[in-house]
Coordinates of C-alpha atoms in Angstrom, one line a residue:
Chain A
M1309 CA 31.0 -72.7 -11.5
A1310 CA 31.2 -74.4 -8.2
D1311 CA 34.3 -73.6 -6.1
F1312 CA 34.4 -75.0 -2.6
S1313 CA 38.1 -74.1 -2.0
Q1314 CA 37.2 -71.3 0.4
V1315 CA 34.8 -73.4 2.5
P1316 CA 37.1 -74.6 5.3
T1317 CA 34.7 -77.2 6.6
K1318 CA 34.5 -79.1 3.3
V1319 CA 37.8 -80.9 3.7
G1320 CA 39.0 -84.5 3.9
Y1321 CA 36.2 -86.8 4.6
F1322 CA 33.8 -83.9 4.6
Q1323 CA 34.7 -82.6 1.1
P1324 CA 31.8 -82.0 -1.4
E1325 CA 30.1 -85.0 -3.1
R1326 CA 27.3 -83.5 -5.2
F1327 CA 26.6 -86.6 -7.4
E1328 CA 23.6 -88.8 -7.8
A1329 CA 24.2 -92.5 -7.6
D1330 CA 22.9 -96.0 -8.3
I1331 CA 24.5 -99.2 -7.1
Y1332 CA 22.9 -102.5 -7.8
D1333 CA 23.7 -105.4 -5.5
C1334 CA 26.1 -103.6 -3.2
E1335 CA 29.2 -105.2 -1.7
V1336 CA 28.2 -106.8 1.6
Q1337 CA 30.5 -108.1 4.4
G1338 CA 28.6 -110.7 6.5
Q1339 CA 25.1 -111.8 5.7
I1340 CA 22.0 -109.6 5.2
P1341 CA 19.1 -111.3 7.0
K1342 CA 16.7 -112.5 4.3
D1343 CA 13.7 -111.5 6.3
I1344 CA 14.5 -107.8 5.9
N1345 CA 12.6 -106.6 2.9
G1346 CA 11.9 -102.9 2.4
A1347 CA 13.9 -99.7 2.3
F1348 CA 16.0 -97.6 4.6
I1349 CA 15.4 -94.1 3.4
R1350 CA 17.6 -91.3 4.5
V1351 CA 17.4 -87.5 4.1
G1352 CA 20.2 -85.1 4.6
G1353 CA 22.0 -82.0 3.2
E1354 CA 24.7 -81.5 0.6
W1355 CA 25.6 -78.1 -0.8
L1356 CA 24.8 -77.8 -4.5
Y1357 CA 26.9 -74.6 -4.5
P1358 CA 29.0 -73.2 -1.7
P1359 CA 27.0 -71.1 0.9
L1360 CA 27.0 -67.4 0.4
F1361 CA 28.1 -67.0 4.0
K1362 CA 30.8 -69.1 5.4
D1363 CA 29.3 -69.2 8.8
D1364 CA 25.9 -70.3 7.5
A1365 CA 24.2 -73.3 9.1
I1366 CA 24.9 -76.7 7.7
L1367 CA 21.1 -77.1 8.0
N1368 CA 20.8 -74.8 5.0
S1369 CA 22.4 -77.2 2.6
D1370 CA 20.4 -78.7 -0.3
G1371 CA 18.2 -81.7 0.3
Y1372 CA 19.5 -85.1 -0.7
V1373 CA 17.7 -88.4 -0.3
S1374 CA 19.2 -91.8 -0.4
M1375 CA 17.7 -95.3 -0.2
F1376 CA 19.1 -98.7 0.7
R1377 CA 16.6 -101.2 -0.7
F1378 CA 16.7 -104.6 0.8
R1379 CA 15.3 -107.6 -1.2
N1380 CA 16.0 -111.2 -0.2
G1381 CA 19.4 -110.6 1.2
V1382 CA 20.5 -108.2 -1.6
V1383 CA 20.8 -104.4 -1.1
D1384 CA 20.6 -101.7 -3.8
Y1385 CA 21.6 -98.1 -3.2
K1386 CA 20.1 -95.0 -4.8
G1387 CA 20.9 -91.3 -4.1
R1388 CA 19.1 -88.3 -5.6
W1389 CA 18.9 -84.6 -4.9
V1390 CA 15.5 -83.3 -3.8
K1391 CA 14.5 -81.2 -6.7
T1392 CA 13.1 -78.2 -4.8
H1393 CA 12.2 -74.8 -6.3
R1394 CA 15.4 -73.6 -4.8
Y1395 CA 17.5 -76.5 -6.4
K1396 CA 16.0 -75.7 -9.8
A1397 CA 16.7 -72.0 -9.4
Q1398 CA 20.4 -72.6 -8.6
R1399 CA 20.8 -75.1 -11.4
A1400 CA 19.4 -72.5 -13.8
A1401 CA 21.8 -69.9 -12.5
N1402 CA 24.8 -72.2 -12.0
R1403 CA 25.5 -70.5 -8.6
Q1404 CA 24.3 -70.1 -5.1
L1405 CA 21.4 -67.7 -4.8
Y1406 CA 20.2 -68.1 -1.3
G1407 CA 21.6 -66.5 1.8
Y1408 CA 21.5 -67.4 5.5
Y1409 CA 19.4 -70.2 6.9
R1410 CA 15.8 -69.1 6.9
N1411 CA 16.5 -65.5 6.2
P1412 CA 15.0 -64.5 2.8
W1413 CA 16.3 -60.9 3.2
T1414 CA 19.8 -62.2 2.6
D1415 CA 19.0 -63.8 -0.8
D1416 CA 20.3 -62.8 -4.2
P1417 CA 17.9 -60.1 -5.6
S1418 CA 17.0 -62.4 -8.4
V1419 CA 15.2 -64.7 -6.0
R1420 CA 14.6 -62.6 -2.9
D1421 CA 10.9 -62.8 -1.8
P1422 CA 10.3 -62.5 1.9
A1423 CA 6.6 -62.9 1.2
K1424 CA 7.1 -66.5 0.1
P1425 CA 9.8 -67.8 2.4
N1426 CA 8.7 -71.5 2.0
L1427 CA 10.0 -71.4 -1.6
R1428 CA 13.5 -71.4 0.0
T1429 CA 13.1 -74.7 1.7
V1430 CA 15.8 -77.3 1.0
S1431 CA 13.7 -80.2 2.3
N1432 CA 16.7 -81.8 3.8
T1433 CA 15.6 -83.1 7.2
A1434 CA 13.5 -86.2 7.3
P1435 CA 11.5 -88.6 5.3
I1436 CA 8.0 -89.8 6.2
I1437 CA 5.7 -92.3 4.6
H1438 CA 2.0 -91.9 5.2
A1439 CA -1.0 -93.1 3.2
G1440 CA 1.3 -94.8 0.7
K1441 CA 3.1 -91.5 -0.1
L1442 CA 6.8 -90.8 0.4
F1443 CA 7.7 -87.3 1.5
T1444 CA 10.9 -85.3 2.4
L1445 CA 10.4 -82.7 5.1
K1446 CA 11.9 -79.6 6.5
E1447 CA 10.2 -77.4 9.0
D1448 CA 10.4 -74.2 6.9
G1449 CA 8.3 -75.4 4.0
L1450 CA 5.8 -77.8 2.6
P1451 CA 6.5 -81.6 2.2
H1452 CA 8.0 -82.7 -1.1
R1453 CA 6.5 -85.8 -2.5
L1454 CA 8.8 -88.3 -4.1
D1455 CA 8.4 -91.4 -6.2
P1456 CA 9.5 -94.3 -3.9
R1457 CA 10.8 -96.3 -6.9
T1458 CA 13.0 -93.7 -8.5
L1459 CA 13.3 -91.0 -5.7
D1460 CA 12.3 -88.5 -8.4
T1461 CA 10.7 -85.4 -6.9
I1462 CA 7.0 -85.0 -7.8
G1463 CA 6.5 -81.7 -6.1
T1464 CA 5.1 -80.0 -3.0
H1465 CA 2.1 -81.4 -1.2
D1466 CA -0.6 -79.4 0.6
F1467 CA -3.1 -82.1 1.3
E1468 CA -5.7 -81.0 -1.3
G1469 CA -5.4 -77.5 -0.1
K1470 CA -6.4 -78.3 3.5
W1471 CA -3.0 -77.7 4.9
K1472 CA -3.0 -73.9 5.7
S1473 CA 0.3 -73.5 7.4
E1474 CA 3.2 -72.2 5.3
T1475 CA 5.4 -74.8 7.0
F1476 CA 5.3 -78.4 8.0
T1477 CA 7.3 -80.1 10.7
A1478 CA 10.1 -82.5 10.0
H1479 CA 8.8 -84.8 12.7
P1480 CA 5.1 -85.7 12.4
K1481 CA 4.0 -88.7 14.4
I1482 CA 2.0 -91.6 13.2
D1483 CA -0.3 -93.4 15.6
P1484 CA 0.2 -97.1 15.0
V1485 CA -3.2 -97.9 16.4
T1486 CA -5.3 -95.6 14.2
G1487 CA -2.9 -94.8 11.3
D1488 CA -3.5 -91.1 11.9
M1489 CA -0.6 -88.7 11.4
V1490 CA -0.4 -85.7 13.7
A1491 CA 1.7 -82.9 12.4
F1492 CA 2.2 -79.2 12.9
G1493 CA 3.6 -76.1 11.3
Y1494 CA 5.1 -73.3 13.3
E1495 CA 5.8 -69.7 12.1
A1496 CA 2.8 -70.8 10.2
T1497 CA 1.9 -67.5 8.7
G1498 CA 5.4 -66.2 7.9
P1499 CA 8.8 -65.6 9.4
A1500 CA 8.9 -64.7 13.1
T1501 CA 5.1 -65.2 13.5
D1502 CA 3.8 -66.8 16.7
D1503 CA 1.3 -69.0 14.9
L1504 CA 1.3 -72.8 15.4
F1505 CA -1.2 -74.8 13.4
I1506 CA -1.7 -78.5 14.4
Y1507 CA -3.4 -81.0 12.1
T1508 CA -4.6 -84.6 12.3
I1509 CA -4.4 -86.4 8.9
D1510 CA -6.3 -89.7 8.7
K1511 CA -4.8 -92.9 7.3
S1512 CA -6.1 -92.2 3.8
G1513 CA -4.1 -88.9 3.8
A1514 CA -7.0 -86.5 4.3
V1515 CA -6.9 -83.7 6.9
K1516 CA -9.6 -84.4 9.5
H1517 CA -8.8 -81.9 12.2
E1518 CA -7.1 -78.5 12.5
T1519 CA -6.5 -76.2 15.4
R1520 CA -4.5 -73.1 15.9
V1521 CA -2.3 -72.0 18.8
K1522 CA -0.4 -68.9 19.8
V1523 CA 3.0 -69.8 21.2
P1524 CA 4.5 -68.1 24.3
Y1525 CA 7.4 -66.9 22.2
V1526 CA 8.7 -67.6 18.7
S1527 CA 11.2 -70.4 18.8
V1528 CA 12.4 -73.6 17.1
I1529 CA 9.7 -76.2 17.5
H1530 CA 11.5 -79.0 15.9
D1531 CA 9.8 -82.1 17.2
M1532 CA 6.8 -83.2 19.0
A1533 CA 5.5 -86.3 20.9
L1534 CA 2.2 -88.1 20.7
T1535 CA 0.3 -90.3 23.2
Q1536 CA -3.0 -92.0 22.8
K1537 CA -4.6 -88.9 24.4
H1538 CA -2.3 -86.0 24.1
I1539 CA -0.1 -83.9 21.7
L1540 CA 3.2 -82.6 23.2
I1541 CA 4.9 -79.5 21.8
P1542 CA 8.4 -78.8 23.3
F1543 CA 10.6 -75.9 22.6
G1544 CA 13.0 -73.5 24.3
G1545 CA 15.9 -71.0 24.0
Y1546 CA 16.0 -70.1 20.4
V1547 CA 14.6 -66.7 19.5
T1548 CA 14.1 -64.6 16.4
S1549 CA 12.3 -61.5 15.2
L1550 CA 11.6 -59.6 12.0
D1551 CA 14.2 -57.0 13.1
R1552 CA 16.8 -59.7 13.4
L1553 CA 16.0 -61.1 10.0
K1554 CA 15.9 -57.7 8.3
A1555 CA 19.3 -56.9 9.9
G1556 CA 20.7 -59.8 7.8
K1557 CA 21.3 -62.3 10.6
I1558 CA 20.8 -66.0 10.6
H1559 CA 17.3 -67.0 11.6
W1560 CA 17.9 -68.0 15.2
G1561 CA 19.9 -66.8 18.2
W1562 CA 20.1 -68.4 21.6
D1563 CA 18.6 -66.6 24.6
Q1564 CA 19.6 -68.3 27.8
T1565 CA 17.2 -66.3 29.8
K1566 CA 14.2 -67.8 28.0
P1567 CA 12.4 -70.7 29.8
S1568 CA 11.7 -73.9 28.0
Y1569 CA 8.1 -74.9 27.4
I1570 CA 6.1 -78.1 26.8
G1571 CA 2.6 -77.6 25.5
V1572 CA 0.1 -80.3 26.2
L1573 CA -3.1 -80.5 24.2
A1574 CA -5.8 -83.1 24.0
R1575 CA -5.7 -84.9 20.7
D1576 CA -8.3 -83.3 18.4
G1577 CA -8.7 -80.7 21.1
D1578 CA -9.1 -76.9 20.7
G1579 CA -5.9 -75.0 20.6
K1580 CA -7.1 -72.5 23.1
D1581 CA -7.1 -75.3 25.7
I1582 CA -3.4 -76.0 25.3
R1583 CA -1.6 -76.0 28.7
W1584 CA 2.0 -74.7 28.7
F1585 CA 4.3 -76.2 31.3
K1586 CA 7.5 -74.2 31.9
G1587 CA 11.1 -75.5 32.6
P1588 CA 14.7 -74.4 32.9
E1589 CA 17.1 -73.5 30.1
R1590 CA 17.0 -76.4 27.7
C1591 CA 17.6 -77.0 24.0
M1592 CA 14.7 -79.3 23.1
M1593 CA 15.2 -80.8 19.6
H1594 CA 14.1 -84.5 19.5
T1595 CA 12.0 -86.9 21.4
F1596 CA 11.9 -90.6 21.8
N1597 CA 8.3 -91.2 22.7
A1598 CA 5.5 -90.4 25.2
H1599 CA 2.5 -92.0 26.8
T1600 CA -0.4 -91.0 29.1
V1601 CA -1.1 -92.7 32.4
G1602 CA -4.1 -91.4 34.2
S1603 CA -3.5 -87.7 34.7
K1604 CA 0.2 -87.9 33.9
V1605 CA 2.0 -87.5 30.6
I1606 CA 5.4 -89.2 30.5
L1607 CA 7.9 -88.0 27.9
Y1608 CA 11.2 -89.6 27.1
A1609 CA 13.6 -87.2 25.3
P1610 CA 17.3 -86.7 24.8
F1611 CA 17.2 -82.9 25.4
Y1612 CA 20.3 -80.8 25.6
E1613 CA 21.4 -78.7 28.6
S1614 CA 21.8 -75.6 26.3
N1615 CA 22.4 -74.4 22.8
F1616 CA 23.5 -77.3 20.6
F1617 CA 24.2 -75.3 17.4
P1618 CA 27.4 -73.2 17.1
F1619 CA 26.0 -71.3 14.1
F1620 CA 23.0 -70.0 16.2
P1621 CA 25.0 -67.7 18.4
P1622 CA 23.9 -66.4 21.9
V1623 CA 22.1 -63.1 21.6
D1624 CA 24.0 -61.7 24.6
G1625 CA 27.3 -61.9 22.8
T1626 CA 28.8 -64.6 24.9
P1627 CA 30.5 -67.4 23.1
W1628 CA 28.8 -70.7 22.2
N1629 CA 29.7 -73.2 24.9
P1630 CA 30.4 -76.7 23.7
Q1631 CA 30.5 -77.9 27.3
K1632 CA 26.8 -77.2 27.6
A1633 CA 25.9 -78.6 24.2
K1634 CA 25.3 -82.1 25.7
A1635 CA 22.2 -84.2 25.5
F1636 CA 21.1 -86.7 28.1
V1637 CA 18.3 -89.3 28.1
R1638 CA 15.6 -87.7 30.2
R1639 CA 12.2 -88.8 31.6
I1640 CA 9.9 -85.8 32.0
T1641 CA 6.6 -86.1 33.9
L1642 CA 3.9 -83.6 33.3
D1643 CA 1.0 -83.8 35.9
L1644 CA -2.2 -82.5 34.4
K1645 CA -3.8 -82.6 37.9
S1646 CA -1.1 -80.4 39.4
K1647 CA -1.8 -76.7 39.7
K1648 CA 1.9 -75.9 39.1
D1649 CA 3.1 -75.1 35.7
T1650 CA 6.4 -77.0 36.0
W1651 CA 7.4 -80.6 35.3
T1652 CA 9.7 -83.1 37.0
E1653 CA 12.7 -84.4 35.1
E1654 CA 15.0 -87.3 35.7
V1655 CA 18.3 -87.9 33.8
L1656 CA 18.2 -91.7 33.3
F1657 CA 21.8 -92.3 32.1
P1658 CA 24.9 -90.5 33.0
M1659 CA 26.6 -90.2 29.7
P1660 CA 26.0 -87.6 26.9
V1661 CA 24.2 -89.1 23.9
Q1662 CA 23.5 -88.2 20.3
D1663 CA 20.1 -86.5 20.6
L1664 CA 18.7 -88.5 17.6
G1665 CA 16.5 -90.8 19.7
R1666 CA 14.7 -93.6 18.0
V1667 CA 12.2 -96.3 19.1
D1668 CA 10.4 -99.3 17.8
T1669 CA 7.7 -97.3 16.1
R1670 CA 5.1 -100.1 16.5
F1671 CA 4.9 -98.7 20.1
M1672 CA 4.8 -95.0 19.3
T1673 CA 2.2 -93.3 21.6
L1674 CA 2.3 -96.2 24.0
E1675 CA 4.3 -97.1 27.0
Q1676 CA 7.7 -98.2 25.9
R1677 CA 10.7 -99.8 27.4
Y1678 CA 13.6 -99.2 25.0
G1679 CA 15.1 -96.1 23.3
Y1680 CA 17.9 -96.3 20.8
T1681 CA 20.5 -93.7 20.0
G1682 CA 24.2 -93.3 19.3
Y1683 CA 26.7 -92.0 21.9
P1684 CA 30.5 -91.5 22.2
D1685 CA 32.3 -94.1 24.3
P1686 CA 35.8 -92.6 24.9
E1687 CA 37.0 -95.9 26.4
R1688 CA 36.7 -97.7 23.1
P1689 CA 39.8 -97.9 20.8
F1690 CA 40.3 -95.1 18.3
D1691 CA 43.0 -94.8 15.6
E1692 CA 43.8 -91.1 15.4
A1693 CA 46.5 -91.6 12.8
K1694 CA 44.0 -93.0 10.4
A1695 CA 40.9 -91.1 11.4
G1696 CA 41.9 -87.7 12.8
N1697 CA 42.1 -86.0 16.2
V1698 CA 38.6 -86.8 17.2
R1699 CA 39.1 -89.4 19.9
G1700 CA 36.4 -89.3 22.5
R1701 CA 34.1 -87.2 20.3
V1702 CA 33.0 -89.7 17.6
T1703 CA 29.7 -91.4 18.0
N1704 CA 31.2 -94.8 17.9
C1705 CA 28.4 -96.7 19.6
Y1706 CA 24.7 -97.4 19.3
G1707 CA 23.0 -98.0 22.6
R1708 CA 19.8 -99.7 23.6
F1709 CA 18.6 -97.6 26.6
D1710 CA 16.2 -99.5 28.9
F1711 CA 14.0 -96.9 30.4
T1712 CA 12.7 -99.4 33.0
T1713 CA 15.9 -100.9 34.4
G1714 CA 18.5 -98.3 33.5
K1715 CA 20.5 -101.0 31.6
L1716 CA 22.5 -100.0 28.6
N1717 CA 23.4 -102.5 25.8
S1718 CA 26.0 -101.3 23.3
Y1719 CA 27.2 -101.8 19.8
F1720 CA 30.7 -100.6 18.8
A1721 CA 31.2 -99.6 15.1
G1722 CA 35.0 -99.7 14.9
P1723 CA 38.1 -97.7 15.7
T1724 CA 37.9 -95.4 12.6
H1725 CA 34.1 -94.9 12.5
S1726 CA 31.5 -92.5 13.5
L1727 CA 27.8 -93.5 13.5
Q1728 CA 24.9 -91.5 12.1
E1729 CA 21.3 -91.8 13.4
C1730 CA 20.1 -95.4 13.8
C1731 CA 16.8 -96.8 12.8
F1732 CA 14.8 -99.7 14.2
V1733 CA 13.6 -102.4 11.8
P1734 CA 11.0 -104.8 13.3
R1735 CA 11.5 -108.4 12.6
P1736 CA 8.7 -109.5 10.3
G1737 CA 6.0 -111.4 12.2
S1738 CA 7.3 -110.3 15.6
K1739 CA 5.1 -108.7 18.2
E1740 CA 7.5 -108.0 21.1
E1741 CA 9.0 -104.6 21.5
G1742 CA 12.6 -104.5 20.4
D1743 CA 12.6 -107.7 18.4
G1744 CA 14.3 -106.6 15.2
Y1745 CA 17.4 -104.9 13.8
L1746 CA 19.2 -101.7 14.3
I1747 CA 20.5 -100.2 11.1
G1748 CA 22.5 -97.1 10.4
V1749 CA 25.3 -95.5 8.4
A1750 CA 28.8 -95.4 9.7
Q1751 CA 31.4 -92.9 8.4
N1752 CA 34.7 -94.8 8.0
Y1753 CA 37.2 -92.0 8.1
A1754 CA 40.2 -94.2 7.3
E1755 CA 38.6 -95.8 4.2
M1756 CA 36.8 -92.6 3.1
R1757 CA 33.6 -94.5 2.6
S1758 CA 30.1 -95.1 4.1
E1759 CA 29.1 -98.4 5.6
L1760 CA 25.6 -99.4 6.5
V1761 CA 25.7 -101.6 9.6
V1762 CA 23.0 -104.1 10.4
V1763 CA 22.8 -105.3 14.0
D1764 CA 20.5 -107.6 15.9
A1765 CA 18.7 -105.2 18.2
R1766 CA 18.5 -107.8 21.0
N1767 CA 22.2 -108.6 20.8
L1768 CA 24.1 -105.3 20.3
E1769 CA 27.2 -106.7 21.9
G1770 CA 27.4 -109.4 19.2
G1771 CA 28.5 -106.8 16.7
D1772 CA 27.1 -106.2 13.2
I1773 CA 25.8 -109.2 11.3
A1774 CA 26.3 -107.4 8.0
R1775 CA 27.9 -104.3 6.6
V1776 CA 26.9 -102.8 3.2
I1777 CA 30.0 -101.2 1.8
L1778 CA 29.6 -98.1 -0.4
P1779 CA 32.7 -97.2 -2.5
F1780 CA 32.2 -93.5 -1.6
R1781 CA 31.1 -91.2 1.2
S1782 CA 27.3 -91.1 1.1
S1783 CA 25.7 -87.8 1.8
A1784 CA 25.4 -87.0 5.5
Q1785 CA 22.1 -88.1 7.0
V1786 CA 19.9 -85.9 9.2
H1787 CA 17.1 -88.4 9.7
G1788 CA 16.1 -91.7 8.2
M1789 CA 13.2 -94.2 8.4
W1790 CA 12.5 -97.8 7.6
A1791 CA 9.5 -98.7 5.4
T1792 CA 8.3 -102.1 4.3
D1793 CA 7.6 -102.8 0.6
S1794 CA 3.9 -102.7 1.2
E1795 CA 4.2 -99.3 3.0
L1796 CA 6.1 -98.0 0.0
G1797 CA 3.7 -99.5 -2.5
L1798 CA 6.5 -101.6 -3.9
A1799 CA 5.2 -105.1 -2.8
Chain B
M1058 CA 44.6 -64.5 5.1
K1059 CA 43.0 -67.0 2.8
I1060 CA 43.7 -70.7 2.6
S1061 CA 42.3 -73.3 0.2
R1062 CA 41.3 -76.7 1.3
R1063 CA 44.3 -78.0 -0.5
Q1064 CA 46.6 -75.8 1.4
F1065 CA 44.8 -76.6 4.6
M1066 CA 45.2 -80.4 4.1
K1067 CA 48.8 -80.0 2.9
N1068 CA 49.8 -78.1 6.0
S1069 CA 47.9 -80.4 8.3
G1070 CA 49.6 -83.5 6.7
V1071 CA 53.1 -82.1 6.9
L1072 CA 52.7 -80.9 10.5
A1073 CA 51.1 -84.0 11.7
G1074 CA 53.3 -86.4 9.8
V1075 CA 56.7 -84.8 10.3
A1076 CA 56.5 -82.9 13.5
G1077 CA 53.8 -85.0 15.2
I1078 CA 53.1 -82.2 17.5
S1079 CA 49.3 -81.9 17.5
S1080 CA 49.2 -78.8 19.7
A1081 CA 51.4 -76.9 17.3
F1082 CA 49.0 -77.9 14.5
V1083 CA 46.0 -76.8 16.4
G1084 CA 47.4 -73.3 16.6
V1085 CA 48.3 -73.2 12.9
A1086 CA 45.0 -74.7 11.8
S1087 CA 43.1 -72.2 14.0
A1088 CA 45.0 -69.4 12.5
Y1089 CA 44.3 -70.6 9.0
A1090 CA 40.6 -71.1 9.9
R1091 CA 40.5 -67.6 11.3
G1092 CA 41.7 -66.1 8.1
A1093 CA 39.7 -68.4 5.9
T1094 CA 36.3 -67.7 7.4
R1095 CA 36.1 -64.0 7.2
S1096 CA 33.5 -62.9 4.7
A1097 CA 31.7 -59.7 3.8
G1098 CA 28.3 -59.7 5.3
S1099 CA 29.1 -62.4 7.8
S1100 CA 27.2 -62.1 11.1
M1101 CA 29.8 -63.8 13.2
Q1102 CA 32.5 -62.2 15.1
A1103 CA 35.7 -62.5 13.1
G1104 CA 39.0 -63.5 14.7
C1105 CA 38.2 -66.4 16.9
E1106 CA 36.7 -69.1 14.6
T1107 CA 37.8 -72.7 14.7
V1108 CA 37.1 -75.5 12.3
M1109 CA 35.9 -78.1 14.8
F1110 CA 34.6 -81.7 14.8
F1111 CA 31.3 -82.0 16.6
D1112 CA 28.5 -84.6 16.3
G1113 CA 30.1 -86.2 13.2
Q1114 CA 30.4 -83.0 11.2
L1115 CA 32.9 -80.2 10.7
W1116 CA 31.5 -76.8 12.0
L1117 CA 32.8 -73.3 12.4
D1118 CA 32.9 -72.5 16.1
T1119 CA 33.0 -68.8 16.7
S1120 CA 33.8 -69.2 20.4
G1121 CA 37.4 -70.3 20.0
M1122 CA 36.7 -72.8 22.8
S1123 CA 36.9 -75.9 20.6
V1124 CA 39.8 -78.0 19.6
A1125 CA 40.6 -77.5 16.0
Y1126 CA 40.0 -80.5 13.7
R1127 CA 43.0 -82.2 12.3
A1128 CA 42.5 -84.6 9.5
P1129 CA 44.7 -87.8 9.4
A1130 CA 48.1 -87.3 8.0
G1131 CA 48.2 -87.3 4.3
M1132 CA 44.5 -87.2 3.7
R1133 CA 43.9 -85.3 0.5
A1134 CA 41.1 -83.0 -0.3
A1135 CA 39.0 -83.1 -3.5
E1136 CA 41.6 -82.6 -6.1
P1137 CA 42.3 -85.5 -8.5
L1138 CA 45.5 -87.5 -8.0
A1139 CA 46.8 -86.3 -11.3
C1140 CA 46.7 -82.7 -10.0
L1141 CA 48.8 -83.4 -7.0
T1142 CA 52.4 -82.4 -6.8
D1143 CA 55.1 -84.9 -6.1
E1144 CA 55.3 -83.5 -2.5
D1145 CA 51.5 -84.0 -2.2
L1146 CA 51.7 -87.6 -3.4
Q1147 CA 54.6 -88.4 -1.1
C1148 CA 52.6 -86.9 1.8
L1149 CA 49.5 -88.9 0.8
Y1150 CA 51.4 -92.1 0.9
G1151 CA 53.1 -91.3 4.1
R1152 CA 56.6 -90.8 2.9
I1153 CA 56.9 -87.3 4.4

């Protein structure tokens, strides 16, 4: 029996949902542009059963995938659990069986198997479509392949046995020029191992290159960046060990004495040639994009000053510090000609942002002008009586951040809303960077429902041109992506 | 001390709606959260946890440095309307 009454974070707007859903022809306020045809696919987490440990990471909740399908001005919605090995085991037992985030030693004895940690994956972090296949991803396991029509889970995918890492990143990058996908797995040979495997998968979905790297220390390697010439591997701060895991602790702790690193490796190069640049304390989760100019590699990323996650506590016993859990839009320059092992960093905008940076993916790997992400604007109106005491802390705006001029354009969602990660949708037939739409899900705390907003990406100040109204709170998104009908095989 | 979501929401609604003193609520909610989040096998330090709002989610903050989350007055939790008491219903519709 499921009982969430002792989970203090599952209240009000955040109470459990746990259902699958289909809505045909959703309610829409405004007008959906008829040139948007395809699907916005979102992946996030929802607890099937309450966590065994009340201080467990929200990142440990079961994978849930949802899809807004756009066809000729009409939008359908579909939501499904990702039917992982773990999901099926819990359904069979009718209870939670799995312990702390990425710690198999804390599992119920009926499923405990530290030799096969990737069977614990919840596949709750991001979708990706490559070579006509739709996957859900999480960095502690293999991709799960889904049917793009039904969102039914087909099963795990190991690229015809050529993917040797036990894990697969949630953030592979697809080169729009070649169609290649570059991806990696860290802790590739088991928990707390320092093995990083990097792969290039061609546009047909076949592995065409593998190289292996030893990392300076075992840490979260959540995202990467790709240029036409280089692969970038950023990480920093988080630490783990087998001793820590066997002691029954959550997978990661934060060590503020650890430097941050960015590894730079030539595409299709040998892992032994990776060059590690070193930086100050940083929590490096997501990137916008990167490009190579001569001997310089330029990375745009919304990195945090320090530990973002309250549930990954500092290892020195000091309290988690929310004041340092702030992300800023940064430009990082790595000079491959320099003999120094450091980089230069510029903060391009003064305000903290949501670190879920997005771009027009037609320009991935190339020099790019715009990045998009949400941010809290405390100057905007907020109705605390209807939406709770979170004034100044809600992500109430999407921004278009011009990396060239420093100009910010802004969309405001409303006085009772908080925005999840946005996604850029290119306008069909357009070639110019930034010509398209921004879409994303807003949490409407007053109405207890989710609303998908559609905004002209070149006129954010004009407000949304359409809102898709769901009559319930859709599962929280970690990451989402846009895919055309032809990319999904639905044309 | 244990508190259910129902109790949490009920207290938050009453305090926010009647007293309107958010700082008083913060203290009460923190105290409830402290009691509610203790669990055997937990790796966090008990006694200073707060249910906080951060980046669009509710989290348990073990530092005690965060402002405790307060839901809007009268917002109910997961129980069906038919299961609410008269007092809950009046609170929900803003009469208390």
